[in-house]
Tab-separated table of C-alpha atoms and ligand atoms in Angstrom:
chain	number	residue	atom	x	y	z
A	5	UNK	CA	0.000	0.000	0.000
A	6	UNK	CA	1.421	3.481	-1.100
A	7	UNK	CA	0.548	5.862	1.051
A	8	UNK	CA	-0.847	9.329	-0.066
A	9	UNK	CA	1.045	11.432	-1.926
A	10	UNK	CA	2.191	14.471	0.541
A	11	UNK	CA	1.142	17.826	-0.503
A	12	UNK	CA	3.534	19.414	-3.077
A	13	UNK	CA	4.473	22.677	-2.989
A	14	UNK	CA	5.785	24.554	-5.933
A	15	UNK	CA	8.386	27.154	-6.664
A	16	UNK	CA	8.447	29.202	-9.654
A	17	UNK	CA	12.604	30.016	-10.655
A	18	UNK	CA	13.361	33.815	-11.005
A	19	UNK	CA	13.639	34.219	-15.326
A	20	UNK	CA	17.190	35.114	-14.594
A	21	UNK	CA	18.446	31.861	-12.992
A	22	UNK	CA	21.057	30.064	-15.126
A	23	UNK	CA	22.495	27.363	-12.781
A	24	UNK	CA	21.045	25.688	-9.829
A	25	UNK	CA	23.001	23.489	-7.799
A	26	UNK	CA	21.652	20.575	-5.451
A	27	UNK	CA	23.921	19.006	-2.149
A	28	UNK	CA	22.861	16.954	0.149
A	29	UNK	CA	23.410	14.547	3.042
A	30	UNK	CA	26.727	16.574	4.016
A	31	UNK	CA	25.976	15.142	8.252
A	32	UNK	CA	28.148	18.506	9.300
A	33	UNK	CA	29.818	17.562	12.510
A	34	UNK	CA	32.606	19.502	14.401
A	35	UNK	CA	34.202	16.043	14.597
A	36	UNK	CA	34.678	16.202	10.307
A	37	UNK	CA	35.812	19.469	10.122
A	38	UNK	CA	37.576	18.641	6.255
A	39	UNK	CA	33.672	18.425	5.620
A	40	UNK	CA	32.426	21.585	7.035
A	41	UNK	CA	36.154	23.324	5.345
A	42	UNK	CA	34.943	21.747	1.785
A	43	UNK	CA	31.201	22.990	1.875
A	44	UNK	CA	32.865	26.237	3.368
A	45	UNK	CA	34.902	26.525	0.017
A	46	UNK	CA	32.367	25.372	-1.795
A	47	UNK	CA	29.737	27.942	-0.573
A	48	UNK	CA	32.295	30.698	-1.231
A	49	UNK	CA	33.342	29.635	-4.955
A	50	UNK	CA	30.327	28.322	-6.745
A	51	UNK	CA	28.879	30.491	-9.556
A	52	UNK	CA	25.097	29.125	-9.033
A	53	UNK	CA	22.330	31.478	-8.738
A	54	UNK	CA	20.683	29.189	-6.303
A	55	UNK	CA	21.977	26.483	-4.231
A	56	UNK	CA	19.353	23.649	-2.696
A	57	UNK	CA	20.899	21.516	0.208
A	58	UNK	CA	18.121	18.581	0.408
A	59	UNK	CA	18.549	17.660	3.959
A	60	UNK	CA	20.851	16.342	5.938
A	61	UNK	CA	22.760	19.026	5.794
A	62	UNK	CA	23.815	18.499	9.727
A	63	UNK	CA	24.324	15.454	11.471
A	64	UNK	CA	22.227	16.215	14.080
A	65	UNK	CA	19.661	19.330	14.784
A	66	UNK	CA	18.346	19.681	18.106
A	67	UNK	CA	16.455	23.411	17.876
A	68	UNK	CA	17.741	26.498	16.461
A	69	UNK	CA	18.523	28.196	19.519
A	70	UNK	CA	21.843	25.663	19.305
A	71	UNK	CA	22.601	28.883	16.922
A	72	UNK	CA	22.498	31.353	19.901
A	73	UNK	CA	25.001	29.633	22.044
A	74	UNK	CA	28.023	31.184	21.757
A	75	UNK	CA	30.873	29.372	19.938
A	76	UNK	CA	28.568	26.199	19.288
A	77	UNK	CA	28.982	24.447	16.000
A	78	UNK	CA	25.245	25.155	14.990
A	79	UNK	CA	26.468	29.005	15.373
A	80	UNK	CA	29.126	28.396	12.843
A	81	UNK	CA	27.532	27.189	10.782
A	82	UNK	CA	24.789	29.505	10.855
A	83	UNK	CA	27.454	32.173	10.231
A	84	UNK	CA	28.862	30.447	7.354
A	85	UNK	CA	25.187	29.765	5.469
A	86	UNK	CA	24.252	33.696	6.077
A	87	UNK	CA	27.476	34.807	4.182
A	88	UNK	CA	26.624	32.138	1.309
A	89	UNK	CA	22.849	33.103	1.193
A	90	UNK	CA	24.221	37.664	0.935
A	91	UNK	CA	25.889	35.722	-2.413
A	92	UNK	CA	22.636	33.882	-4.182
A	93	UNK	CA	19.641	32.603	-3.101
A	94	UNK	CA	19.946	29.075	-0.521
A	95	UNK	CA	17.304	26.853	-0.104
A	96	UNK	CA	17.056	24.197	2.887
A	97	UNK	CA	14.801	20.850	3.359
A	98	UNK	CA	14.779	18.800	6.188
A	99	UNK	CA	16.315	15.591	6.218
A	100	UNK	CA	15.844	13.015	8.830
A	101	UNK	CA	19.152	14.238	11.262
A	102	UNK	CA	17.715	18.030	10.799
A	103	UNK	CA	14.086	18.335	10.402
A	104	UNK	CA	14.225	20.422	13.366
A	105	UNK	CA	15.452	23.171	11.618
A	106	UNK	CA	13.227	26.301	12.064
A	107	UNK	CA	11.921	29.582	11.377
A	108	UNK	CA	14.669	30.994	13.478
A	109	UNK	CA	17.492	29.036	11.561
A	110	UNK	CA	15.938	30.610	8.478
A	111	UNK	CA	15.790	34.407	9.797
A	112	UNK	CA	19.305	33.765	11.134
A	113	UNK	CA	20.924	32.495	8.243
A	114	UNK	CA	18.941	33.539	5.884
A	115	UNK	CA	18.245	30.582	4.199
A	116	UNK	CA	14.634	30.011	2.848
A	117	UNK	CA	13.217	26.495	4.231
A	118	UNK	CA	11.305	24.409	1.851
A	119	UNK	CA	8.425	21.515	2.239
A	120	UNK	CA	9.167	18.452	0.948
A	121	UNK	CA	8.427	17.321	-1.514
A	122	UNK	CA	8.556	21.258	-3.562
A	123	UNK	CA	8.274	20.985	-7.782
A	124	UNK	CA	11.105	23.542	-8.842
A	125	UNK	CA	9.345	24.837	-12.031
A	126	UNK	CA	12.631	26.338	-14.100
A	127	UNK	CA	13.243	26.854	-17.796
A	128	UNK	CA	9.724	25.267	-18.693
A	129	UNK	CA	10.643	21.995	-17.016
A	130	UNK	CA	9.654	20.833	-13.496
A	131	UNK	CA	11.839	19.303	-11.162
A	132	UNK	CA	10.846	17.389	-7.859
A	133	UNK	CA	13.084	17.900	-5.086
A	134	UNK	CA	12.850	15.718	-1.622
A	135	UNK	CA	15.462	14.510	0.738
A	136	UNK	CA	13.900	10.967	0.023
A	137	UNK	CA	13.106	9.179	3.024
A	138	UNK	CA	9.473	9.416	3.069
A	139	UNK	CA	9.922	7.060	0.185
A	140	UNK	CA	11.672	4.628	1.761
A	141	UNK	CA	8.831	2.262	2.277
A	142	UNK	CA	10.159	-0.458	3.337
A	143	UNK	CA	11.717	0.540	6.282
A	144	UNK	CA	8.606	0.602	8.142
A	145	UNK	CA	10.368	1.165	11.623
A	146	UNK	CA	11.739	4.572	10.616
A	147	UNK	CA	8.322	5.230	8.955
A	148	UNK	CA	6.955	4.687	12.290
A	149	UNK	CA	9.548	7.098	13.638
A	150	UNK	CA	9.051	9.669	10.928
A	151	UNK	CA	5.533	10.172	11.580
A	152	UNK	CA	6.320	10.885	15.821
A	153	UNK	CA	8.806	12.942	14.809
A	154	UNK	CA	7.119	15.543	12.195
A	155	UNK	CA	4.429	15.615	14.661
A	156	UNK	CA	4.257	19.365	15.533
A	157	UNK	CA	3.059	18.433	19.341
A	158	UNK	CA	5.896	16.101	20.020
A	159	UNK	CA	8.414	18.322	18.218
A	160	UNK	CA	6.853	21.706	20.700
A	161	UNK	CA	7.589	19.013	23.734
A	162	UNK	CA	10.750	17.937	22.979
A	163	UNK	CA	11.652	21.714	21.684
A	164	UNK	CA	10.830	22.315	25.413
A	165	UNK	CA	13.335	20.729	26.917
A	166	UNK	CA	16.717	22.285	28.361
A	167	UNK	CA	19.228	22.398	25.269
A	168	UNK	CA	21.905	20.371	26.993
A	169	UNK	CA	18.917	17.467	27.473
A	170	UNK	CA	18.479	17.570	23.772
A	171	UNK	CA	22.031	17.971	22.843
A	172	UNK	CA	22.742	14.488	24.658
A	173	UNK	CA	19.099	12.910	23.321
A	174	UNK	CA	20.779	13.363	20.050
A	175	UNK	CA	23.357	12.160	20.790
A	176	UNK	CA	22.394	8.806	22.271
A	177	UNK	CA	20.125	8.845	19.230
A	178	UNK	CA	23.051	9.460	16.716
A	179	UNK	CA	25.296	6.443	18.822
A	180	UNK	CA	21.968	4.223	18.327
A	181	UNK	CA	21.318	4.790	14.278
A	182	UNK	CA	25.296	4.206	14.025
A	183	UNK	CA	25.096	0.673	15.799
A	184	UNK	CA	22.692	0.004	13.643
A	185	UNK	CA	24.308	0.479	11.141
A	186	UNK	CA	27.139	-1.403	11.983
A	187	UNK	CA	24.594	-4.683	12.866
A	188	UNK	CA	24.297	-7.621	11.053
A	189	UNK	CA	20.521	-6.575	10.864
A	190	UNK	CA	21.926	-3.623	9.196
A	191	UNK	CA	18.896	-2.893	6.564
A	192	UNK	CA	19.031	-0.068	4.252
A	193	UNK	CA	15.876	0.459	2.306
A	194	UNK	CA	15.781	2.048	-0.779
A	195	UNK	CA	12.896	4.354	-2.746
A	196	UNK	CA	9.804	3.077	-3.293
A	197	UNK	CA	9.744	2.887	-7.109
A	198	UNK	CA	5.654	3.143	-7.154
A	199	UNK	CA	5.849	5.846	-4.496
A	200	UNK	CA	7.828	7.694	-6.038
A	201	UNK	CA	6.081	7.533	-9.610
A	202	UNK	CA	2.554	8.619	-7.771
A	203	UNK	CA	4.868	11.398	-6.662
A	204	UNK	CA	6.010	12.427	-9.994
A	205	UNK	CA	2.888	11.594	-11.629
A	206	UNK	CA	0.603	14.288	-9.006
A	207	UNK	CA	3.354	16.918	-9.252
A	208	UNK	CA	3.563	16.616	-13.262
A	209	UNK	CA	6.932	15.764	-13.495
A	210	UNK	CA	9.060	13.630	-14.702
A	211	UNK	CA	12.703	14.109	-12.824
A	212	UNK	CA	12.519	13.217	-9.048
A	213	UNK	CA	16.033	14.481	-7.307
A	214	UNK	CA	16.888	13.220	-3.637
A	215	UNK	CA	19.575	11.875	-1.553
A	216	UNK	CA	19.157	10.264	2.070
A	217	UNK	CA	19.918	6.863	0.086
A	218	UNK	CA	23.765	7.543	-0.058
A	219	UNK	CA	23.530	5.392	-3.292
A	220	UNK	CA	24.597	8.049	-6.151
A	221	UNK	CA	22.633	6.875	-9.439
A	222	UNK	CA	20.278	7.572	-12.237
A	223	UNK	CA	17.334	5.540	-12.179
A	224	UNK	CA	15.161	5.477	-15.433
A	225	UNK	CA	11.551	4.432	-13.915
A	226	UNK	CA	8.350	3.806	-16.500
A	227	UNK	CA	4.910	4.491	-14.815
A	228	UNK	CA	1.772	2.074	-15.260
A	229	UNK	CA	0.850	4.114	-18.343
A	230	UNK	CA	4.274	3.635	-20.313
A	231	UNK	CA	5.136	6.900	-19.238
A	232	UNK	CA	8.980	7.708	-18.432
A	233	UNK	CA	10.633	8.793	-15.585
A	234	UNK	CA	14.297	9.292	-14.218
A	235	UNK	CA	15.320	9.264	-10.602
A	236	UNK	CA	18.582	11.225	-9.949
A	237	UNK	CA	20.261	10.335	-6.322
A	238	UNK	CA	22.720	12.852	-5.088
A	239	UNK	CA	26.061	11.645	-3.277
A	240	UNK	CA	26.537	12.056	0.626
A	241	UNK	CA	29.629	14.043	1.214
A	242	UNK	CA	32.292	12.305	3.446
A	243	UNK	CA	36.186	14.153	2.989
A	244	UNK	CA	37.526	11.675	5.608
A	245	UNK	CA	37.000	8.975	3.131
A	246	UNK	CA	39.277	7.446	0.337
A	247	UNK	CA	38.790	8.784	-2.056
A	248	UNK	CA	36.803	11.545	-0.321
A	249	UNK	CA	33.652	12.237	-1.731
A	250	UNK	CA	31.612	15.443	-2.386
A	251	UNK	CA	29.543	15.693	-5.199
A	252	UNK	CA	27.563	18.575	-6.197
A	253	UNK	CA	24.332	18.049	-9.013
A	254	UNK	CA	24.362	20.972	-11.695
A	255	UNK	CA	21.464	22.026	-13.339
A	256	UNK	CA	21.964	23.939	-16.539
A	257	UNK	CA	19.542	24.643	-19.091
A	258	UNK	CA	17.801	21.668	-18.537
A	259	UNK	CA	20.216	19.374	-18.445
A	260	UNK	CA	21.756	17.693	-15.189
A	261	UNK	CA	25.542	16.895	-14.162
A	262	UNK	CA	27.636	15.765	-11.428
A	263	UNK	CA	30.716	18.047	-10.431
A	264	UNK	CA	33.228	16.460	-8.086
A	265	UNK	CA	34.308	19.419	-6.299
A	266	UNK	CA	37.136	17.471	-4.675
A	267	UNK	CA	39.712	16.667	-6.597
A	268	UNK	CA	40.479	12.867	-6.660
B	4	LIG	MN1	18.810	11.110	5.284
């Protein structure tokens, strides 16, 4: 059973935009700081007229007044998006480490925060932008998770607590996903393909971009009706790794590429 297709909002591109870029699944941590010194560089040098991170930008996001404490990491890197966002337009969607990012990160930083999924309607084309897991079906316990967690009551609760409570909740939460993943249950779903073609299909497109996966890729996809469809997965970043990854999608005048911006 697919579940309903989310409401999708849509976003018309300024006539002037030449070249978007989409990141995602950076997991910023103090602990990686290569990471946070690439995206730094990156920020500063790309020639986009609009950037969209697609979640999972941070590792972890426990309420935007993280931003406020003096010499915190969240403040940082608030300070580092604002400078990027005086530059070109920056758009933000939640990811499943950071979907408590706020209306204060956004006045802050001045980053605009977008639903997901949003249609990006640019050049006469529309493209469908989500950080992904809501289509990741089959991994019914996170599903479960997901829908406690987007929950505006339980997110005003746990918003409620001191910030040194949350800062440790998400942290045992952060040791518990990485045990996980180091199981032998380990499990990693991937997108629905049927999800994500009801998706497409309601938002009139035919180009759905994401990450969350960590599994860069094209996908070509054909609906029920013989209609086609492409799938476009964005790379997590990781600069700690061999080789070290970070991967940025360009869109250009319709047509999509992948830019290492690291040099392997
Ligand atoms: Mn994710």
């Amino acid at each position: 059973m697919i579940p309903p297709t989310p409401p999708i909002k849509e976003l018309q591109a300024p006539k002037d935009w030449r070249v978007v870029e989409f990141v995602s699944d950076l997991h910023l941590r103090r602990e990686e700081p290569e990471t946070v010194a690439a995206f730094r560089r990156y920020l500063h040098e790309s020639a986009a007229d609009a950037i969209f991170l697609l979640g999972d930008i941070f590792e972890v996001w426990v309420g935007d007044d993280s931003m406020d404490e003096p010499g915190s990491f969240e403040a940082e890197c608030g300070g580092m998006l604002a400078q990027a966002a005086r530059q070109r337009p920056m758009f933000f969607m939640h990811g499943n480490r950071d979907f408590l990012v706020g209306a204060h990160f956004e006045k802050r930083s001045g980053v605009r925060l977008l639903g997901d999924p949003t249609v990006l309607a640019l050049g006469g084309k529309r493209w469908l932008l989500s950080h992904g897991d809501a289509l990741c079906l089959d991994d019914t316990e996170y599903q479960k998770f997901r829908a406690v967690a987007r929950d505006p009551q339980w997110q005003a609760q746990f918003l409620s607590l001191p910030l040194a409570v949350r800062r440790a909740q998400g942290q045992s939460a952060r040791q518990q996903s990485e045990a996980r993943k180091h199981s032998a249950q380990a499990f990693y779903a991937d997108v629905d393909s049927a999800a994500a073609l009801q998706w497409l299909r309601s938002a009139g497109s035919q180009v759905l971009i994401h990450g969350h996966t960590h599994r860069p890729a094209d996908h070509d996809m054909r609906g029920s009706g013989g209609e086609k469809a492409k799938r476009v997965v964005l790379s997590d970043w990781d600069l700690d790794a061999t080789p070290p990854r970070a991967q940025i999608l360009r869109l250009t005048r319709g047509t999509l590429e992948r830019i290492d911006f690291v040099p392997k």
